[in-house]
Amino acid sequence: MSQEYTSSEMMTVTAARALENGMTCFVGIGLPSEAANLARLTHAPEVVLIYESGTLQTKPEILPLSIGDGELCESALTTVAVPEMFRYWLQGGKVNVGFLGTAQIDRFANLNTTLIGDYKAPKVRLPGGGGAPEIATNAGEVFITLKHSKRAFVKDVDFVTTLGFGRDGKGRDNVPNIGKGPTRVITDLCVMKPDPDTKELVVVSLHPGVTREDVIDATGWDIRFAEQLDSTPEPNPNELKILRELKARTERAHAGE
C-alpha cells in the first residue's frame, strides 16, 4: 500500500473493522466513537449506534464532544429517557457490543476511569465510570480501544471502575445474566484477546511495523503472545479518506467555521 498512515489511524481502522453490519453498539465517547462512526460510514452502514444520553440509531456528521452533544440527538432516529436506555435496551439484552475507552487497563481487562493512586489520597481524579460499568456487564460483548503505554497498561488497575474479568480472572464465573465481557482490546500497536482459560490478555495480532519488543516495552506486565501471531491488515485508501474527512469536518465544526 502506497498511502501513508499514522499509528492512531491504524488503531481506529482496526477497531472499526471489529464492528459488523447490523450490530447494535453502545458507544463510548472518544476513540470508541471515532471507530464506530468510521464503521458506519464504510463497511457497516446498518450498524445501530446508541449513546448513553438516550440517542438511538444516531448518525452524526461530526464526532460528538460528549454524550450531551446536540449532534447526537439531531441525527438520531429517536431519543429516549436515560432510564429506558439502560433498563430496556441495555439490561434487556438488546445491545450486541459495548465499545469503551479507558485510562487504565490491567491484564484481566479491568478498566479504571476513577482515579490514579491511592483511593483516599489519589494523585489524579478521573471522570468516573458513567455508564461503562453497566455496559460492560450487560452488553453481549465488549470491545476496548486505547493507546498503548505502560501508564495505561498496568498489571493491576488502581481501581476497578468497570469489570473485565476481576482481579483474578474469575470475576464473571458462575454469574447469571451477564455478557461475555471484553473479547478484544485494540491499541495503536496490536490486538489482544483474553485467554479462554485464564482470561489474561494475550496479543493475537501485531500491526505492520510493530515488533514484539515494542509491545513488551509498552506493557506493565509480562505480556504473552499467541502461538499463531497474525499481522493486522493495513488500512485501505477508502477507509483513510473517510476517516480523515470525518475528523476534518469535526475540527471545522468545533472551531466554529
XYZ file of N, CA and C in Angstrom:
771
model
N 0.844 -1.202 0.000
C 0.000 0.000 0.000
C 0.875 1.245 0.000
N 0.593 2.166 -0.900
C 1.443 3.339 -1.058
C 1.082 4.466 -0.097
N -0.171 4.532 0.331
C -0.606 5.646 1.159
C -0.093 5.484 2.588
N 0.478 6.567 3.134
C 0.997 6.534 4.496
C -0.154 6.731 5.487
N 0.033 6.199 6.680
C -0.980 6.360 7.720
C -0.279 6.385 9.069
N -0.949 6.938 10.060
C -0.383 7.034 11.400
C -0.781 5.811 12.231
N -0.115 5.636 13.360
C -0.475 4.536 14.265
C -1.876 4.734 14.834
N -2.271 5.993 15.020
C -3.629 6.280 15.506
C -4.671 5.896 14.471
N -4.377 6.175 13.204
C -5.302 5.777 12.137
C -5.376 4.264 12.027
N -4.248 3.602 12.207
C -4.223 2.141 12.179
C -5.127 1.579 13.276
N -5.050 2.169 14.457
C -5.863 1.727 15.585
C -7.351 1.938 15.307
N -7.709 3.112 14.817
C -9.114 3.420 14.575
C -9.708 2.531 13.495
N -8.980 2.333 12.422
C -9.472 1.482 11.340
C -9.635 0.042 11.825
N -8.666 -0.460 12.577
C -8.749 -1.827 13.091
C -9.940 -1.980 14.033
N -10.143 -0.977 14.881
C -11.278 -1.019 15.798
C -12.606 -0.958 15.039
N -12.653 -0.138 14.005
C -13.876 -0.033 13.203
C -14.219 -1.362 12.548
N -13.210 -2.046 12.064
C -13.441 -3.324 11.382
C -13.998 -4.399 12.310
N -13.840 -4.211 13.623
C -14.361 -5.191 14.579
C -15.884 -5.186 14.615
N -16.498 -4.086 14.192
C -17.957 -3.989 14.169
C -18.501 -4.556 12.868
N -19.566 -5.327 12.978
C -20.196 -5.936 11.818
C -21.499 -5.215 11.479
N -21.855 -5.263 10.202
C -23.087 -4.616 9.755
C -24.291 -5.219 10.473
N -25.183 -4.349 10.968
C -26.384 -4.812 11.639
C -26.252 -4.951 13.143
N -25.026 -4.848 13.665
C -24.843 -4.903 15.111
C -25.501 -3.703 15.788
N -25.897 -3.874 17.030
C -26.304 -2.758 17.879
C -25.159 -2.496 18.849
N -24.629 -1.278 18.816
C -23.412 -0.947 19.556
C -23.658 0.227 20.497
N -23.366 0.035 21.772
C -23.424 1.094 22.781
C -22.051 1.754 22.794
N -21.974 3.021 22.414
C -20.703 3.671 22.074
C -20.228 4.610 23.174
N -18.961 4.490 23.539
C -18.332 5.445 24.430
C -17.764 6.622 23.648
N -17.637 7.758 24.315
C -17.099 8.962 23.680
C -15.585 8.818 23.485
N -15.055 9.500 22.473
C -13.615 9.476 22.213
C -13.254 8.461 21.149
N -12.221 7.677 21.398
C -11.753 6.710 20.405
C -12.824 5.699 19.993
N -13.637 5.179 20.934
C -14.698 4.258 20.504
C -15.686 4.906 19.539
N -16.035 6.166 19.779
C -16.973 6.874 18.913
C -16.391 7.081 17.524
N -15.117 7.399 17.476
C -14.426 7.582 16.192
C -14.463 6.287 15.377
N -14.157 5.171 16.036
C -14.133 3.878 15.341
C -15.531 3.451 14.921
N -16.514 3.625 15.801
C -17.880 3.191 15.496
C -18.463 3.973 14.321
N -18.186 5.261 14.275
C -18.715 6.060 13.171
C -17.971 5.797 11.873
N -16.698 5.459 11.957
C -15.985 5.050 10.747
C -16.592 3.766 10.198
N -16.915 2.831 11.077
C -17.561 1.586 10.632
C -18.879 1.896 9.929
N -19.670 2.796 10.510
C -20.970 3.166 9.924
C -20.806 3.799 8.546
N -19.746 4.536 8.354
C -19.528 5.251 7.093
C -18.803 4.405 6.045
N -18.393 3.190 6.420
C -17.675 2.339 5.471
C -18.390 1.000 5.288
N -17.947 -0.034 5.973
C -18.419 -1.391 5.699
C -19.691 -1.780 6.443
N -20.123 -0.955 7.428
C -21.270 -1.335 8.263
C -22.318 -0.226 8.308
N -22.927 0.100 7.165
C -23.887 1.214 7.140
C -25.136 0.975 7.988
N -25.433 -0.275 8.304
C -26.631 -0.584 9.089
C -26.319 -0.867 10.552
N -25.110 -0.543 11.008
C -24.808 -0.667 12.422
C -25.670 0.349 13.183
N -26.222 -0.065 14.307
C -27.083 0.812 15.110
C -26.260 1.347 16.275
N -25.997 2.649 16.261
C -25.188 3.270 17.299
C -26.087 3.890 18.364
N -25.804 3.548 19.620
C -26.541 4.046 20.768
C -25.564 4.759 21.691
N -25.958 5.941 22.167
C -25.132 6.669 23.123
C -25.880 6.795 24.448
N -25.117 7.028 25.494
C -25.640 6.998 26.859
C -26.744 8.024 27.114
N -26.758 9.085 26.348
C -27.756 10.135 26.550
C -29.144 9.732 26.077
N -29.276 8.564 25.451
C -30.591 8.089 25.024
C -30.827 8.158 23.534
N -29.807 8.492 22.766
C -29.965 8.603 21.313
C -29.844 7.227 20.660
N -30.855 6.883 19.862
C -30.906 5.584 19.196
C -30.690 5.736 17.698
N -29.869 4.862 17.149
C -29.557 4.842 15.719
C -29.141 6.239 15.250
N -28.211 6.813 15.985
C -27.738 8.144 15.643
C -26.703 8.068 14.524
N -26.676 9.095 13.681
C -25.780 9.132 12.525
C -25.111 10.504 12.438
N -24.236 10.807 13.386
C -23.641 12.141 13.425
C -22.750 12.426 12.216
N -22.816 13.655 11.757
C -21.936 14.090 10.673
C -20.547 14.425 11.198
N -20.486 14.793 12.485
C -19.214 15.101 13.133
C -19.136 14.284 14.428
N -17.936 14.117 14.947
C -17.768 13.356 16.178
C -18.207 14.191 17.374
N -19.009 13.615 18.259
C -19.519 14.375 19.406
C -18.435 14.663 20.433
N -18.574 15.822 21.093
C -17.644 16.176 22.161
C -17.975 15.428 23.448
N -19.254 15.107 23.629
C -19.704 14.417 24.829
C -21.021 13.726 24.507
N -21.564 12.946 25.471
C -22.851 12.292 25.233
C -23.980 13.311 25.140
N -23.726 14.539 25.626
C -24.735 15.587 25.564
C -24.640 16.463 24.331
N -23.762 16.124 23.396
C -23.604 16.910 22.171
C -24.903 16.871 21.363
N -25.386 18.043 20.977
C -26.639 18.127 20.228
C -26.620 17.378 18.917
N -25.456 17.174 18.344
C -25.328 16.446 17.079
C -25.903 15.035 17.193
N -25.761 14.419 18.345
C -26.253 13.055 18.535
C -27.777 13.009 18.487
N -28.416 13.951 19.150
C -29.880 13.990 19.186
C -30.450 14.376 17.832
N -29.834 15.362 17.196
C -30.343 15.862 15.912
C -30.270 14.811 14.819
N -29.286 13.911 14.900
C -29.095 12.920 13.841
C -29.625 11.536 14.212
N -30.309 11.422 15.366
C -30.801 10.126 15.825
C -32.177 9.812 15.248
N -32.467 8.522 15.142
C -33.810 8.102 14.759
C -34.805 8.557 15.810
N -34.441 8.395 17.079
C -35.256 8.878 18.194
C -34.375 8.996 19.423
N -34.870 9.699 20.424
C -34.166 9.844 21.691
C -35.098 9.423 22.814
N -34.615 8.543 23.681
C -35.440 8.059 24.791
C -34.826 8.500 26.110
N -35.579 8.360 27.182
C -35.083 8.715 28.504
C -33.932 7.790 28.891
N -32.992 8.324 29.652
C -31.826 7.535 30.050
C -32.218 6.266 30.814
N -33.185 6.323 31.748
C -33.581 5.067 32.410
C -34.086 4.011 31.421
N -34.805 4.436 30.388
C -35.267 3.484 29.378
C -34.091 2.929 28.579
N -33.133 3.792 28.298
C -31.946 3.354 27.562
C -31.254 2.200 28.283
N -31.080 2.368 29.589
C -30.368 1.341 30.352
C -31.257 0.141 30.666
N -32.468 0.401 31.143
C -33.298 -0.717 31.598
C -33.825 -1.556 30.440
N -34.336 -0.913 29.394
C -34.947 -1.661 28.293
C -33.917 -2.127 27.281
N -33.064 -1.212 26.816
C -32.128 -1.560 25.748
C -30.921 -2.331 26.253
N -30.252 -1.792 27.260
C -29.017 -2.437 27.710
C -29.292 -3.650 28.604
N -29.990 -3.438 29.708
C -30.276 -4.558 30.610
C -31.249 -5.553 29.993
N -31.968 -5.119 28.979
C -32.888 -6.010 28.291
C -32.224 -6.906 27.263
N -30.908 -6.805 27.136
C -30.173 -7.704 26.251
C -30.246 -7.359 24.783
N -30.512 -6.100 24.467
C -30.674 -5.691 23.069
C -29.417 -5.052 22.481
N -28.320 -5.039 23.236
C -27.066 -4.453 22.767
C -26.055 -5.563 22.509
N -25.588 -5.662 21.274
C -24.607 -6.698 20.905
C -23.225 -6.396 21.455
N -22.812 -5.123 21.320
C -21.440 -4.746 21.655
C -21.416 -3.439 22.429
N -20.638 -3.407 23.490
C -20.292 -2.158 24.135
C -18.887 -1.775 23.705
N -18.704 -0.541 23.259
C -17.396 -0.097 22.750
C -16.860 0.968 23.701
N -15.801 0.646 24.437
C -15.342 1.505 25.523
C -13.895 1.936 25.369
N -13.598 3.083 25.967
C -12.228 3.531 26.162
C -11.929 3.501 27.652
N -10.718 3.882 28.052
C -10.355 3.851 29.464
C -9.072 4.628 29.693
N -8.756 4.878 30.967
C -7.476 5.482 31.328
C -6.452 4.410 31.658
N -6.891 3.372 32.391
C -6.034 2.240 32.742
C -6.744 0.934 32.425
N -5.958 -0.070 32.016
C -6.466 -1.421 31.828
C -5.424 -2.390 32.370
N -5.875 -3.483 32.987
C -4.914 -4.450 33.505
C -4.954 -5.750 32.719
N -4.199 -6.732 33.194
C -4.025 -7.964 32.429
C -5.306 -8.783 32.315
N -6.281 -8.513 33.197
C -7.567 -9.202 33.115
C -8.661 -8.288 32.553
N -8.241 -7.239 31.845
C -9.149 -6.331 31.124
C -10.111 -5.582 32.034
N -9.739 -5.390 33.306
C -10.491 -4.484 34.165
C -10.127 -3.050 33.790
N -11.102 -2.153 33.843
C -10.887 -0.770 33.423
C -10.960 0.184 34.615
N -10.128 1.199 34.577
C -10.121 2.232 35.614
C -10.295 3.602 34.991
N -11.405 4.252 35.321
C -11.621 5.647 34.925
C -12.008 6.479 36.148
N -11.565 6.027 37.336
C -11.937 6.691 38.593
C -10.811 7.538 39.167
N -9.628 6.950 39.331
C -8.518 7.686 39.939
C -7.205 6.961 39.693
N -6.112 7.709 39.839
C -4.769 7.149 39.797
C -4.155 7.321 41.175
N -3.608 6.221 41.734
C -3.013 6.278 43.052
C -3.905 5.662 44.110
N -3.668 6.047 45.351
C -4.444 5.540 46.477
C -5.834 6.180 46.515
N -6.846 5.367 46.829
C -8.222 5.867 46.804
C -8.425 7.053 47.760
N -7.807 6.993 48.929
C -8.013 8.046 49.930
C -7.188 9.296 49.644
N -6.125 9.131 48.881
C -5.283 10.283 48.541
C -4.793 10.138 47.107
N -5.686 10.239 46.141
C -5.314 9.989 44.741
C -4.380 11.041 44.171
N -3.527 10.584 43.261
C -2.666 11.519 42.542
C -3.468 12.280 41.494
N -4.392 11.560 40.854
C -5.226 12.154 39.797
C -6.654 11.632 39.956
N -7.614 12.503 39.861
C -9.015 12.083 39.813
C -9.461 12.067 38.354
N -10.095 10.982 37.959
C -10.550 10.807 36.584
C -12.060 11.020 36.508
N -12.638 11.050 35.311
C -14.062 11.403 35.167
C -15.043 10.455 35.838
N -14.650 9.209 36.087
C -15.573 8.260 36.695
C -16.100 7.255 35.687
N -17.012 6.423 36.144
C -17.474 5.313 35.322
C -18.520 5.659 34.291
N -19.395 6.625 34.607
C -20.520 6.879 33.709
C -21.321 5.601 33.529
N -21.648 5.291 32.296
C -22.418 4.087 32.011
C -21.567 2.854 31.748
N -20.235 3.010 31.763
C -19.361 1.894 31.378
C -19.547 0.637 32.229
N -19.682 0.734 33.574
C -19.871 -0.494 34.348
C -21.110 -1.284 33.923
N -22.198 -0.578 33.630
C -23.423 -1.250 33.174
C -23.242 -1.831 31.773
N -22.576 -1.085 30.912
C -22.346 -1.564 29.546
C -21.524 -2.847 29.570
N -20.459 -2.850 30.375
C -19.545 -3.990 30.401
C -20.190 -5.254 30.949
N -21.212 -5.101 31.795
C -21.836 -6.281 32.387
C -23.126 -6.699 31.695
N -23.635 -5.872 30.780
C -24.903 -6.206 30.143
C -24.846 -6.349 28.625
N -23.871 -5.718 27.975
C -23.727 -5.909 26.530
C -23.278 -7.329 26.237
N -23.619 -7.834 25.050
C -23.241 -9.193 24.687
C -21.743 -9.431 24.757
N -20.966 -8.438 24.336
C -19.510 -8.470 24.440
C -18.996 -7.048 24.470
N -17.734 -6.886 24.785
C -17.147 -5.555 24.930
C -15.868 -5.457 24.113
N -15.770 -4.385 23.314
C -14.524 -4.029 22.633
C -13.936 -2.832 23.372
N -12.613 -2.812 23.517
C -11.921 -1.716 24.199
C -10.844 -1.188 23.272
N -10.735 0.127 23.184
C -9.675 0.702 22.359
C -9.004 1.840 23.110
N -7.668 1.852 23.100
C -6.877 2.902 23.741
C -5.439 2.811 23.255
N -4.697 3.895 23.448
C -3.294 3.914 23.045
C -2.446 3.132 24.045
N -1.418 2.489 23.517
C -0.624 1.532 24.282
C 0.542 2.224 24.977
N 0.596 2.139 26.300
C 1.729 2.654 27.068
C 1.747 1.969 28.421
N 2.881 2.031 29.100
C 2.974 1.428 30.430
C 2.093 2.157 31.440
N 1.822 3.407 31.175
C 0.944 4.153 32.079
C -0.497 3.668 31.974
N -0.899 3.230 30.783
C -2.263 2.758 30.564
C -2.408 1.261 30.806
N -1.409 0.480 30.406
C -1.455 -0.981 30.526
C -0.663 -1.405 31.757
N -1.376 -1.571 32.864
C -0.754 -1.853 34.154
C -1.117 -3.269 34.608
N -0.276 -3.843 35.456
C -0.543 -5.210 35.920
C -1.856 -5.279 36.690
N -2.077 -4.307 37.581
C -3.317 -4.223 38.358
C -3.785 -2.780 38.367
N -5.002 -2.541 37.927
C -5.519 -1.177 37.933
C -5.629 -0.661 39.367
N -5.504 0.656 39.527
C -5.591 1.252 40.859
C -7.005 1.153 41.429
N -7.983 1.072 40.569
C -9.380 0.975 40.990
C -10.162 0.294 39.878
N -10.968 -0.702 40.211
C -11.792 -1.366 39.198
C -13.092 -0.581 39.041
N -13.115 0.294 38.053
C -14.342 1.031 37.746
C -15.298 0.131 36.970
N -14.749 -0.557 35.986
C -15.543 -1.369 35.071
C -14.963 -2.775 35.014
N -15.796 -3.755 35.279
C -15.331 -5.140 35.365
C -14.921 -5.696 34.017
N -13.707 -6.257 33.993
C -13.297 -7.084 32.878
C -13.552 -8.523 33.273
N -12.524 -9.134 33.918
C -12.672 -10.486 34.453
C -12.257 -10.569 35.920
N -12.252 -9.406 36.601
C -11.923 -9.415 38.016
C -10.431 -9.440 38.279
N -10.070 -9.322 39.539
C -8.646 -9.271 39.925
C -7.917 -10.587 39.644
N -8.675 -11.696 39.617
C -8.050 -12.998 39.428
C -8.472 -13.692 38.132
N -9.207 -12.985 37.282
C -9.671 -13.578 36.034
C -10.940 -14.397 36.180
N -11.496 -14.443 37.391
C -12.673 -15.280 37.639
C -13.908 -14.468 38.009
N -13.852 -13.177 37.761
C -14.927 -12.294 38.197
C -16.265 -12.519 37.520
N -16.278 -13.223 36.400
C -17.537 -13.496 35.699
C -17.975 -14.956 35.831
N -17.212 -15.742 36.533
C -17.550 -17.156 36.672
C -18.854 -17.339 37.447
N -19.733 -18.167 36.919
C -20.979 -18.541 37.592
C -21.868 -17.354 37.938
N -21.771 -16.288 37.143
C -22.636 -15.124 37.351
C -23.718 -15.129 36.270
N -24.999 -15.209 36.644
C -26.064 -15.274 35.643
C -26.335 -13.922 34.991
N -26.944 -13.968 33.804
C -27.400 -12.757 33.117
C -26.300 -11.722 32.947
N -25.169 -12.159 32.476
C -24.046 -11.254 32.260
C -23.420 -11.575 30.904
N -22.945 -10.544 30.215
C -22.366 -10.755 28.889
C -21.025 -11.473 28.949
N -20.446 -11.662 27.764
C -19.142 -12.340 27.671
C -18.028 -11.515 28.288
N -18.234 -10.203 28.384
C -17.159 -9.326 28.829
C -16.268 -8.933 27.674
N -15.066 -8.407 27.955
C -14.157 -7.995 26.886
C -13.760 -9.167 25.995
N -13.903 -8.983 24.709
C -13.496 -10.020 23.757
C -12.305 -9.576 22.914
N -12.036 -8.285 22.878
C -10.830 -7.815 22.191
C -10.453 -6.422 22.678
N -9.146 -6.166 22.686
C -8.582 -4.862 23.022
C -7.742 -4.429 21.830
N -8.043 -3.237 21.304
C -7.359 -2.748 20.106
C -6.551 -1.514 20.479
N -5.245 -1.553 20.235
C -4.375 -0.427 20.545
C -3.695 0.057 19.271
N -2.803 1.035 19.429
C -2.051 1.521 18.271
C -0.852 0.628 17.946
N -0.682 -0.471 18.713
C 0.395 -1.416 18.446
C -0.101 -2.799 18.045
N -1.245 -3.218 18.598
C -1.637 -4.609 18.437
C -3.110 -4.827 18.749
N -3.529 -6.076 18.608
C -4.853 -6.524 19.044
C -4.647 -7.617 20.087
N -5.387 -7.527 21.182
C -5.316 -8.523 22.247
C -6.680 -9.184 22.428
N -6.662 -10.416 22.880
C -7.883 -11.121 23.257
C -7.630 -11.881 24.553
N -8.662 -12.132 25.366
C -8.448 -12.878 26.603
C -8.202 -14.358 26.341
N -7.266 -14.926 27.101
C -7.034 -16.362 27.035
C -8.324 -17.084 27.439
N -8.747 -18.104 26.695
C -10.010 -18.776 27.001
C -10.070 -19.360 28.408
N -8.926 -19.755 28.956
C -8.902 -20.395 30.275
C -8.613 -19.410 31.405
N -7.529 -18.646 31.282
C -7.122 -17.758 32.379
C -7.748 -16.377 32.312
N -8.221 -15.976 31.119
C -8.794 -14.651 30.838
C -7.743 -13.539 30.818
N -6.478 -13.892 30.931
C -5.436 -12.870 30.814
C -5.295 -12.459 29.353
N -5.079 -11.169 29.124
C -4.972 -10.667 27.760
C -3.725 -11.212 27.070
N -3.907 -11.631 25.818
C -2.837 -12.195 25.005
C -2.815 -11.450 23.665
N -1.641 -11.109 23.185
C -1.519 -10.455 21.878
C -1.778 -11.484 20.785
N -2.748 -11.191 19.922
C -3.071 -12.118 18.835
C -2.674 -11.567 17.472
N -2.409 -10.252 17.401
C -2.062 -9.647 16.114
C -1.199 -8.415 16.344
N -0.134 -8.282 15.574
C 0.720 -7.096 15.601
C 0.419 -6.232 14.387
N 0.367 -4.914 14.603
C 0.172 -4.007 13.473
C 1.445 -3.947 12.629
N 1.330 -3.599 11.356
C 2.506 -3.542 10.478
C 3.613 -2.659 11.052
N 4.824 -3.189 11.042
C 5.977 -2.437 11.529
C 6.201 -2.509 13.025
N 5.275 -3.119 13.759
C 5.389 -3.238 15.216
C 6.038 -4.572 15.562
N 6.967 -4.557 16.505
C 7.644 -5.782 16.933
C 7.119 -6.233 18.298
N 7.441 -7.463 18.651
C 7.100 -7.966 19.990
C 7.727 -7.082 21.063
N 8.964 -6.651 20.813
C 9.664 -5.822 21.789
C 8.943 -4.491 22.006
N 8.353 -3.926 20.947
C 7.595 -2.679 21.082
C 6.445 -2.859 22.066
N 5.743 -3.982 21.939
C 4.596 -4.253 22.812
C 5.061 -4.534 24.236
N 6.116 -5.318 24.385
C 6.661 -5.630 25.713
C 7.062 -4.348 26.440
N 7.741 -3.449 25.721
C 8.215 -2.193 26.314
C 7.075 -1.263 26.716
N 5.892 -1.427 26.109
C 4.763 -0.535 26.375
C 3.742 -1.152 27.322
N 4.041 -2.324 27.881
C 3.078 -3.039 28.720
C 3.636 -3.239 30.118
N 2.813 -3.034 31.132
C 3.257 -3.077 32.518
C 3.226 -4.440 33.174
N 3.057 -5.484 32.403
C 3.168 -6.852 32.921
C 3.851 -7.718 31.867
N 4.163 -8.949 32.213
C 4.833 -9.852 31.271
C 3.803 -10.347 30.256
N 3.670 -9.596 29.206
C 2.636 -9.862 28.199
C 2.943 -11.142 27.430
N 1.916 -11.916 27.148
C 2.048 -13.154 26.383
C 1.608 -12.926 24.941
N 2.142 -13.753 24.049
C 1.802 -13.684 22.636
C 1.216 -15.021 22.201
N 0.221 -14.958 21.309
C -0.399 -16.172 20.799
C 0.617 -16.978 19.991
N 0.452 -18.292 20.012
C 1.327 -19.150 19.223
C 1.208 -18.824 17.742
N -0.024 -18.591 17.296
C -0.274 -18.171 15.909
C -0.491 -16.662 15.917
N 0.592 -15.912 15.763
C 0.538 -14.453 15.847
C 0.302 -13.870 14.460
N -0.806 -13.171 14.297
C -1.170 -12.617 12.997
C -0.587 -11.223 12.793
N -0.651 -10.765 11.550
C -0.306 -9.382 11.202
C -1.595 -8.655 10.835
N -1.861 -7.560 11.516
C -3.093 -6.817 11.282
C -3.106 -6.243 9.872
N -4.191 -6.420 9.118
C -4.273 -5.828 7.783
C -4.181 -4.303 7.830
N -3.505 -3.729 6.866
C -3.356 -2.277 6.794
C -4.673 -1.595 6.431
N -4.822 -0.314 6.762
C -5.984 0.441 6.290
C -5.962 0.546 4.772
N -7.141 0.576 4.174
C -7.175 0.805 2.731
C -7.417 2.284 2.443
N -7.167 2.745 1.215
C -7.297 4.173 0.905
C -8.670 4.742 1.200
N -9.728 3.974 0.977
C -11.077 4.475 1.225
C -11.318 4.697 2.713
N -10.867 3.774 3.542
C -11.026 3.931 4.994
C -10.286 5.172 5.486
N -9.070 5.366 4.994
C -8.290 6.534 5.410
C -8.933 7.827 4.938
N -9.437 7.835 3.712
C -10.075 9.029 3.163
C -11.296 9.417 3.998
N -12.146 8.443 4.308
C -13.375 8.731 5.054
C -13.055 9.136 6.486
N -12.085 8.478 7.112
C -11.690 8.844 8.473
C -11.149 10.267 8.521
N -10.302 10.611 7.583
C -9.709 11.951 7.583
C -10.758 13.026 7.300
N -11.696 12.720 6.422
C -12.783 13.673 6.153
C -13.650 13.869 7.389
N -13.935 12.773 8.103
C -14.730 12.853 9.326
C -14.034 13.719 10.368
N -12.747 13.520 10.546
C -12.011 14.295 11.544
C -11.859 15.755 11.130
N -11.712 16.001 9.836
C -11.599 17.377 9.350
C -12.925 18.121 9.540
N -14.057 17.450 9.241
C -15.378 18.061 9.473
C -15.569 18.392 10.948
N -15.135 17.468 11.779
C -15.279 17.663 13.226
C -14.466 18.865 13.702
N -13.234 18.964 13.245
C -12.384 20.082 13.645
C -12.958 21.418 13.191
N -13.468 21.445 11.950
C -14.058 22.696 11.450
C -15.276 23.090 12.276
N -16.117 22.116 12.567
C -17.357 22.393 13.324
C -17.042 22.874 14.746
N -16.079 22.234 15.397
C -15.765 22.616 16.764
C -14.993 23.933 16.832
N -14.409 24.322 15.696
C -13.729 25.623 15.639
C -14.694 26.733 15.282
N -15.944 26.382 15.008
C -16.962 27.373 14.694
C -16.942 27.861 13.271
N -16.295 27.092 12.379
C -16.220 27.527 10.974
C -17.502 27.175 10.240
